[in-house]
PDB file of C-alpha atoms in Angstrom:
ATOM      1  CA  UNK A   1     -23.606 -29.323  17.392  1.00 51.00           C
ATOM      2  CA  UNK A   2     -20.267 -27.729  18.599  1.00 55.00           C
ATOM      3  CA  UNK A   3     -17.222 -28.298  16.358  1.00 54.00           C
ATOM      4  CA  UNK A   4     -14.440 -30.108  17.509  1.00 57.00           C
ATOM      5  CA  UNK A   5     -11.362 -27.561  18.216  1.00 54.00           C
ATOM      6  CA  UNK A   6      -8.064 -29.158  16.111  1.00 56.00           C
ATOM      7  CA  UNK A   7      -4.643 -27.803  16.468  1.00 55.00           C
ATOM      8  CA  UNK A   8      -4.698 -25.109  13.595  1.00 55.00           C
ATOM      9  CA  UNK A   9      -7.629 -23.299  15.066  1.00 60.00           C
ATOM     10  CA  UNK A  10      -6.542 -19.975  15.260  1.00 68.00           C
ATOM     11  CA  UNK A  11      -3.479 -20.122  14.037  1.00 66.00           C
ATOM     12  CA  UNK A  12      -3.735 -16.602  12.187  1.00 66.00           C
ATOM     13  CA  UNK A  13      -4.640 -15.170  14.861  1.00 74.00           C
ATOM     14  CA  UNK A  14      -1.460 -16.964  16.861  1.00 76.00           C
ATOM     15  CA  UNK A  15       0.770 -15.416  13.969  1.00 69.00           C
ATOM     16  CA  UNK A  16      -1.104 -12.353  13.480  1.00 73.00           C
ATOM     17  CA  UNK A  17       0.090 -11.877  17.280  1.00 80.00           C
ATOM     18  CA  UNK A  18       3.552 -11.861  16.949  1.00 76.00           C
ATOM     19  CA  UNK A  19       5.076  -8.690  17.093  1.00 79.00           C
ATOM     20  CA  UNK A  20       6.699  -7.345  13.830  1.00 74.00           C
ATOM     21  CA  UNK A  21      10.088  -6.217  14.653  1.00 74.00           C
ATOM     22  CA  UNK A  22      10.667  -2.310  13.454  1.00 80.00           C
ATOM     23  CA  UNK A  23      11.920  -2.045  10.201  1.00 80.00           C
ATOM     24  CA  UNK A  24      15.259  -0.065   9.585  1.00 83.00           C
ATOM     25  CA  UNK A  25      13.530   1.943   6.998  1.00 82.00           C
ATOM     26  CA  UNK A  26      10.225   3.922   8.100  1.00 85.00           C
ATOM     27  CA  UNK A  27       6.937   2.953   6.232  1.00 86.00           C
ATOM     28  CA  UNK A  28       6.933   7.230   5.116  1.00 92.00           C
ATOM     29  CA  UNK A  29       9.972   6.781   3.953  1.00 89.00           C
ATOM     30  CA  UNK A  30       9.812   3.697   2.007  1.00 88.00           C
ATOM     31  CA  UNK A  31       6.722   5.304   0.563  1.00 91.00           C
ATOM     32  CA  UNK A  32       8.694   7.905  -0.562  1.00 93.00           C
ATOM     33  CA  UNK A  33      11.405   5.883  -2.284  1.00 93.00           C
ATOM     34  CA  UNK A  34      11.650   6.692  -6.071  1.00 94.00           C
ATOM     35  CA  UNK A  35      11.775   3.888  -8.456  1.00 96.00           C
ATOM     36  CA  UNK A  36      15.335   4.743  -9.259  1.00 95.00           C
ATOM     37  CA  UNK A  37      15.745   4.497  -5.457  1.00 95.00           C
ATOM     38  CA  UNK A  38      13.952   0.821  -4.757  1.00 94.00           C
ATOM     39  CA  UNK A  39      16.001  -0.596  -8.308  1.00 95.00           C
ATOM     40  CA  UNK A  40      19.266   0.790  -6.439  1.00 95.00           C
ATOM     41  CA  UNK A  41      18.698  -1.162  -3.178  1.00 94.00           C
ATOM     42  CA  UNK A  42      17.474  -4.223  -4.529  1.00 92.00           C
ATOM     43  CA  UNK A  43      20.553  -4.389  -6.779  1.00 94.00           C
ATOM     44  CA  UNK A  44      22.292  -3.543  -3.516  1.00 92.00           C
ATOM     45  CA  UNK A  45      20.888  -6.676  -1.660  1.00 88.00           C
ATOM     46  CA  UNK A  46      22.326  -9.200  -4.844  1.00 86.00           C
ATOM     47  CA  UNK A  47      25.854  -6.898  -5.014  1.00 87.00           C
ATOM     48  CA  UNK A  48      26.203  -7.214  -0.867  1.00 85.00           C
ATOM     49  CA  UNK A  49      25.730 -10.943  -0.983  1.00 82.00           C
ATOM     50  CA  UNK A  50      28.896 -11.962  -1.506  1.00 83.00           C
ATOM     51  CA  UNK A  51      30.291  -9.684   1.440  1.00 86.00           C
ATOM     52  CA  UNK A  52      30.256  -6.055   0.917  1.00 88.00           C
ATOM     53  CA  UNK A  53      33.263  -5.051   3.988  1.00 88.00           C
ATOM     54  CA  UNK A  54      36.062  -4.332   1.266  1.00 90.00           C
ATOM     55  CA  UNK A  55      33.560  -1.999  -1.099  1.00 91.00           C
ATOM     56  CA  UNK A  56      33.640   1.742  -0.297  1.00 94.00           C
ATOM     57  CA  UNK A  57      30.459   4.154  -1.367  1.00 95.00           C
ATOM     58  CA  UNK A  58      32.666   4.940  -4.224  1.00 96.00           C
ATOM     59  CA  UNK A  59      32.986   1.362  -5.139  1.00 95.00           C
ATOM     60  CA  UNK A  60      29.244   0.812  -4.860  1.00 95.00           C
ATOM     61  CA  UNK A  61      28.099   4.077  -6.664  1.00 96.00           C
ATOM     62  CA  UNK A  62      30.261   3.011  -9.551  1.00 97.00           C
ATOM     63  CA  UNK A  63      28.632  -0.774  -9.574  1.00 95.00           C
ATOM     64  CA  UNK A  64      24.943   0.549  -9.118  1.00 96.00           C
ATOM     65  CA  UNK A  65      25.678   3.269 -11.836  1.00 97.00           C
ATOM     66  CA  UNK A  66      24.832   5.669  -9.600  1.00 97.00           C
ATOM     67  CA  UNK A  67      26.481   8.888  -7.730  1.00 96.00           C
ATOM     68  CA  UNK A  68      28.410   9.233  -4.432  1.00 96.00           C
ATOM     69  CA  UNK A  69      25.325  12.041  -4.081  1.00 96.00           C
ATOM     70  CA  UNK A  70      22.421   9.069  -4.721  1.00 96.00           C
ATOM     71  CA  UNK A  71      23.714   6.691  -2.317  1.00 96.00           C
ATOM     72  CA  UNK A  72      24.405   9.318   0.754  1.00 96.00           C
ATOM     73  CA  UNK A  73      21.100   9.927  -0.009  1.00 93.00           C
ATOM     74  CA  UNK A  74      19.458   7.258   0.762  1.00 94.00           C
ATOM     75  CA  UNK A  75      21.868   6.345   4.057  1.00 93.00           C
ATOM     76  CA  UNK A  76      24.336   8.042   5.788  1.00 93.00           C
ATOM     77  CA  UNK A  77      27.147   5.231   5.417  1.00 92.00           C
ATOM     78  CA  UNK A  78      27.751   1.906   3.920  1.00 91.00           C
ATOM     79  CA  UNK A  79      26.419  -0.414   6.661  1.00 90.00           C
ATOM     80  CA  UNK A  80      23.118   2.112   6.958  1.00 91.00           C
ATOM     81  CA  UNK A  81      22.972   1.669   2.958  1.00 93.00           C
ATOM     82  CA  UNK A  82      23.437  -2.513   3.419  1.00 89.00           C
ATOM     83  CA  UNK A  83      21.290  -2.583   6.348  1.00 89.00           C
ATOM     84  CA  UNK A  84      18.291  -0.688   4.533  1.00 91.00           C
ATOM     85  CA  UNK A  85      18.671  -3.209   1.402  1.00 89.00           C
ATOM     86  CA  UNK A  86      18.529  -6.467   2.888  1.00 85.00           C
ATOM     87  CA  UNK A  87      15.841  -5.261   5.828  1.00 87.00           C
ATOM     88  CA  UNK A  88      13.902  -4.232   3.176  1.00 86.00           C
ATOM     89  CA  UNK A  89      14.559  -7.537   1.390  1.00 82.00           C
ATOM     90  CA  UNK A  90      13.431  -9.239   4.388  1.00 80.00           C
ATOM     91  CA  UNK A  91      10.030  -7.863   4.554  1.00 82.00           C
ATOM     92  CA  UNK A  92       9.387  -8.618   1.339  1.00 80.00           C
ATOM     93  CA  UNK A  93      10.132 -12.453   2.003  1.00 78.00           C
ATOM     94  CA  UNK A  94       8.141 -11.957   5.154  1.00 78.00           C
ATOM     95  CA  UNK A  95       5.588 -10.846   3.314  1.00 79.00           C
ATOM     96  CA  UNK A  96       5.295 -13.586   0.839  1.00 77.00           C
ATOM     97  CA  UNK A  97       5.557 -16.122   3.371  1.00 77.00           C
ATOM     98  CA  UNK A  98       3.393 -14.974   5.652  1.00 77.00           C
ATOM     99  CA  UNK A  99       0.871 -15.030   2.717  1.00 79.00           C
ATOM    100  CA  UNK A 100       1.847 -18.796   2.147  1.00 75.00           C
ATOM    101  CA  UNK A 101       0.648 -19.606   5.724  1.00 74.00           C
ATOM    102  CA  UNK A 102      -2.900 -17.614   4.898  1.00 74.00           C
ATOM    103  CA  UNK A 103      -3.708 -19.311   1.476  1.00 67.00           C
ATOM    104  CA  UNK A 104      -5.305 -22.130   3.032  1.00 71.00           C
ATOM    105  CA  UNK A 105      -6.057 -20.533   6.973  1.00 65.00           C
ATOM    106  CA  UNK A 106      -8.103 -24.044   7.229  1.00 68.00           C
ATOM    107  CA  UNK A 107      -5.494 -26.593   6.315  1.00 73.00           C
ATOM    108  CA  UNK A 108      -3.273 -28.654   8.152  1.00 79.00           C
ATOM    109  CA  UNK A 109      -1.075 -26.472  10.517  1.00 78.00           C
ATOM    110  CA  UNK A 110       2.084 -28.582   9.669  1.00 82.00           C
ATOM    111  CA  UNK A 111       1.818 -27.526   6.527  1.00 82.00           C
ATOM    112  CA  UNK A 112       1.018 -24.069   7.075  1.00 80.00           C
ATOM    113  CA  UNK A 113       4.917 -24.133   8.446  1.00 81.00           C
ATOM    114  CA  UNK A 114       6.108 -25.834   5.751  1.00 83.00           C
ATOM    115  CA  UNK A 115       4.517 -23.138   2.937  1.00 80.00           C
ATOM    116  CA  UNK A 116       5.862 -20.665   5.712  1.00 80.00           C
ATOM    117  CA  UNK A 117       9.269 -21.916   6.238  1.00 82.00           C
ATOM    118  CA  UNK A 118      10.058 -21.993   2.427  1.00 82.00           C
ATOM    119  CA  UNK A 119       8.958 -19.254   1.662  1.00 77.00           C
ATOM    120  CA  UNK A 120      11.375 -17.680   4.299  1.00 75.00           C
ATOM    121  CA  UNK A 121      14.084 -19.970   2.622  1.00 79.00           C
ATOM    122  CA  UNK A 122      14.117 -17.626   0.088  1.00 72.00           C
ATOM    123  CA  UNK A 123      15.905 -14.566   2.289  1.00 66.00           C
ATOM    124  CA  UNK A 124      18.553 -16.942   3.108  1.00 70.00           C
ATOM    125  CA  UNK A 125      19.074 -20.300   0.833  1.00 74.00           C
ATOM    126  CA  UNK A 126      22.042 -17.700  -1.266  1.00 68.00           C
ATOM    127  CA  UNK A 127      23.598 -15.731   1.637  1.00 73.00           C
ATOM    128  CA  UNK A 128      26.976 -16.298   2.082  1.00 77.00           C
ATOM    129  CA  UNK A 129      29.508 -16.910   4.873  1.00 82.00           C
ATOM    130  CA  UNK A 130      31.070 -13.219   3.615  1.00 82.00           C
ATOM    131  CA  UNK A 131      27.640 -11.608   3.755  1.00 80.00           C
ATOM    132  CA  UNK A 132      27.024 -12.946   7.251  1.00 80.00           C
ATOM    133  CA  UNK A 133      30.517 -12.358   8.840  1.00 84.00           C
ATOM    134  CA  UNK A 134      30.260  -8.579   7.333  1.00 83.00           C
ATOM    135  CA  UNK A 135      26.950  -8.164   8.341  1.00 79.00           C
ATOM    136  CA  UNK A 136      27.283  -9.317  12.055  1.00 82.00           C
ATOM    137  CA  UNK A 137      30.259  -6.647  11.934  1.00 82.00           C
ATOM    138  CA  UNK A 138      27.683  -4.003  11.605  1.00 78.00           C
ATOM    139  CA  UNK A 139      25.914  -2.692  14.600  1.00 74.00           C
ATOM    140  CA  UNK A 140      22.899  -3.134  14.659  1.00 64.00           C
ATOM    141  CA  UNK A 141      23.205  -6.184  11.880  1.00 58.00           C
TER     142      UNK A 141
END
């Protein structure tokens, strides 16, 4: 006896199928982030939420504790430095939500979007309207 197909058959697969967009930071070279170096961008990500446009590297060395030296780096310039934090942010939410749709690859497909969608709530439930205006400022952003 054949089963019955239902919607959520293969609905991995379907989302194992979309294409990853490229990250701004390579997979070598997140690898070969120090822990010094993933502490300073994540602290990044929470200092650039509020808007990061009037914060020089100077500014930002001095909140992160760090040097001028640290920060170049890692990036090349303050929108390369913001960019890296949050995309890296992002894949980590990605991540997590993308292993909320496969915790239960049989269950009901609506609510494999639902685990899916708030997980991804996460990257942007605190962003503000500074963030977003600075970061659409940014090429590339």
């Amino acid at each position: 006896m054949t089963a019955t197909p239902t919607a959520h058959d293969g609905l991995e697969h379907r989302i194992a199928a979309v294409p990853r967009p490229t990250p701004v930071l390579s997979r070598e070279r997140a690898a070969a982030l120090t822990p010094r170096q993933r502490e300073l961008l994540d602290q990044l990500t929470e200092l650039a939420r509020d808007g990061f446009s009037h914060l020089t590297m100077a500014d930002l060395a001095a909140r992160l504790n760090c040097s001028l030296r640290t920060l170049y780096g890692l990036a090349e310039s303050r929108e390369a430095l913001v960019l890296m934090a949050f995309d890296r942010h992002l894949w980590t939410v990605g991540r997590s939500a993308r292993e909320a749709v496969g915790a239960d690859p049989l269950g009901d497909p609506l609510e494999a979007i639902r685990r899916y969608l708030a997980a991804a709530n996460v990257a942007v439930s605190r962003t503000t309207p500074a963030f977003a205006r600075d970061l659409a400022a940014v090429p590339g952003g």
